[in-house]
Amino acid sequence: MPVQLLKIVNGKPETPLPSHLQKEDLKHLQEGFGHTNKYFQGIVILYYPLTKLSDGRDFFKLVLQDMNNSCSRTDSINILIYGKMAEDCARVVRHGDTFVVAGFKLAKSPTVGEDGRHGCHLEVSEEAGSAIYSVAPKYAYTSLNHLKDGTIVNLYGVVKFFKPPYVSKGTDYCSVVTLVDPSNVKLTCTLFSGNLDSLPKIYKVGDIVRFHRIKIREYNGQMQGITSVGFASLTFDGTVGAPVVPRTSSKVYTFMDEEQKTVEELRVWAASNLSISGPAAKLSGVQPMLFFDLTCQLVGKAKVDGSSFLLKVWDGTKCPYPTWKVPVEARDLEGEKILLHQLRNLTVDVLVYDNHVQLAKSLKIGSFLRIYSIHTKQASAVDEDVSHIEFHLHGGTCYGRGIGVLPESNPDVKELKAFLESVELADSQNMESMSSVELDGTFNNVTVLTDHQDLNNTELKTILNSMAPQQYRIRAKLRTYKPQKLYQSIKLHCSKCKSLQEVPDGDGFDFILQGSAITAPNAELQNTSWYDSVMWTTQDEKQRKIVIHFVKHDEMLQQPEDTLLMIEGGTLKEVWKLTKIFKCVIPVRSTEDDLELLDLSAPFLLQGNIKYYGCKQCSTPKPIKSLSSIAAEQRPSWEPTEIAQVLGIELLQYVFIMKFTLIDGTGALNAYLFDYEKFFQIPASEILSNNFLQQKMQMTMNTLCPPGRKLDDLPWLECFIKSYNVRDGMKHQVYYQIFDTTVAEDVV
DNA sequence: GATTAGGCTTCG
């Protein structure tokens, strides 16, 4: 009989022990007494590794302590377990468990002189008709709003976010899991384990987990969960009505009606309180420039180079765009050659990078995967007329980017398997032509709406042969555009000196912040008539001093969402976090007389996701106290333009700069797009920090210039262009610019 | 029981 699990409710086992058994105290365990119908119950205080005896039988020794009077060593007794029972016991035993031992043989302990324990030991084995019960402890679960720093707790939660286990920079796998529960409090847990199996098997947002023995710590002002010794987890599908079957690596766990009820309640709560995304994207539904989770089967894999690795996968559907094929040496490609060939029109190449390579290498051909936050990117090779779609799993683990292996028992895998089996391989050969027919039917009559409907269309040939400047309405096709990487189209423009510059990256800002943190805050510049200041020192070895100055209005602090604050000594992350809470953040440093702005390579102001920059050439920064004039206004709106003005900053504007190559059969010309917001109806300032808007912009471009389309099949579009002269010394050239044009709503 | 990471997309 294997080790059985008993649950004690109100001091009595829920499933009773056999009725003939009676509890025996330690002091009554003596040679010469009959113990046939007696059991002994104690707490596991020590156990030894499972060993084999000379006769080949397994042997396991553990020490139980009498719970009633547990202070001296003589209150503990050695339990010797033989045969299969030894193995069973070794597998489930944990320090602190309560064990019940029945049907034992009592014998004189030969080690009493060394260990000072009870004079006898108990011998048990299956053959002797013994039984061992592990008494399930009564677990208490803490709701997420009652977590306290430094405690070790048990809890339930619904997965709101997760990173599938990945190889950490240390020795373990790491998985980050954010939970919520009906208290509406979030808890982000960082889970480590050297054993992939002992991390929770979470497959999607909405899954429900039960964590045992998770340590709670405070980190950055928030509670954080972290694995502690004995951490164990159960994971459940979060779908209401689905069978309540725990996914776990634990050999033994408590799971009874009470727990089942908790899971079902959490499912119901999550169904109406948590947004769980709809059905997962299929290859047939991909759009360029999207991040999505792909559930698929691995058909082939190959090494590419040190930092990237190729996975060939399919999900039975056909991607509507031409997809890229990553060139690899045939001998490096692992997988069934025949299948790879048969599925060549249905598989897509996914290139995984950096930290994902190690995991990707270990994947087994044929296994079912969920690739999280895979990126579809539109690109065109130099020698290609039409662009194609690339699938990337970029480095890093942001947004849960990673690879998870799904078991065959997973409902999504079952569904996928059934679908894959139904795909007639022969059909896929015909599908190529089919999808292009479908495409042609769907969007061929794209137009771009223009403001001046009174103008007639002019042929491009006529425009090219005319003097500048003039304005035209044209009907043309977008042959190609630059930059193809749309994020590169965003620049900063100074309306005063007309200069254009690249948007600085975060690293530069970080560097400037680090540099400014060296300047010690000047105590005299704290707590003035128009702002309140708070200063503290970080706990780490750097002992960094951070000061936040909250600007007041009418001598009162405002609501966070209306508040402008200035920060000294903050890191990039801290600044970023503050922008989530407060309306405006201005990084500053102390001088002798006033606070001052940092180098203008850094944003002088952050509002929400937007970083505002000043022109280095045209700005003459004024002392920070100039801001007090805005603070004194009736209702300070904290407009970036106004803040820039009082601080003597020439505000740089975010613009889209693109080059459109237009054709209409009579000629071709390049027209520039210089636009703040009108063309795409997306503010250029927001595009870099808003992935949704980036996708929207990419989709607009895909409609205007569909990837993978031949010249004849490109849609017509109408827009306004104006010609203008540019003279550079002796050189004279005519340029064209798109103006007063907005992409029609129904196009986007 | 030290470390890992400590969610908030790459840009190949």
XYZ file of N, CA and C in Angstrom, chain A residues 26 40-45 63-73 75-77:
63
model
N 4.075 7.623 22.898
C 5.474 7.200 22.783
C 5.902 6.404 24.005
N 1.161 4.950 15.739
C 1.901 6.052 16.339
C 1.880 7.227 15.364
N 1.655 8.435 15.913
C 1.593 9.631 15.072
C 2.651 10.619 15.519
N 3.425 11.117 14.577
C 4.458 12.080 14.939
C 4.838 12.970 13.773
N 5.677 13.943 14.075
C 6.120 14.913 13.052
C 7.502 14.512 12.557
N 7.673 14.551 11.255
C 8.965 14.215 10.661
C 9.973 15.322 11.006
N 10.975 14.957 11.805
C 11.979 15.978 12.144
C 13.290 15.705 11.411
N 12.846 10.028 11.299
C 12.659 10.229 12.743
C 11.366 10.986 12.975
N 10.509 10.412 13.791
C 9.255 11.087 14.139
C 9.313 11.578 15.576
N 8.732 12.744 15.773
C 8.699 13.290 17.138
C 7.270 13.267 17.653
N 7.139 12.850 18.898
C 5.822 12.850 19.523
C 5.349 14.294 19.635
N 4.122 14.541 19.198
C 3.676 15.931 19.151
C 3.211 16.424 20.508
N 2.863 15.484 21.403
C 2.278 15.917 22.659
C 3.284 16.517 23.629
N 4.470 15.886 23.700
C 5.481 16.490 24.574
C 6.809 16.470 23.840
N 7.011 17.516 23.119
C 8.081 17.469 22.136
C 9.260 18.351 22.509
N 9.850 18.114 23.650
C 10.996 18.961 23.932
C 12.305 18.181 24.059
N 12.251 16.954 24.498
C 13.522 16.251 24.658
C 13.731 15.252 23.537
N 14.953 14.888 23.335
C 15.318 13.961 22.267
C 14.677 12.587 22.466
N 11.867 12.023 23.103
C 10.512 12.037 22.585
C 10.464 11.759 21.101
N 11.616 11.425 20.528
C 11.621 11.093 19.103
C 12.035 9.634 18.925
N 11.572 9.080 17.841
C 11.785 7.647 17.622
C 12.162 7.385 16.165
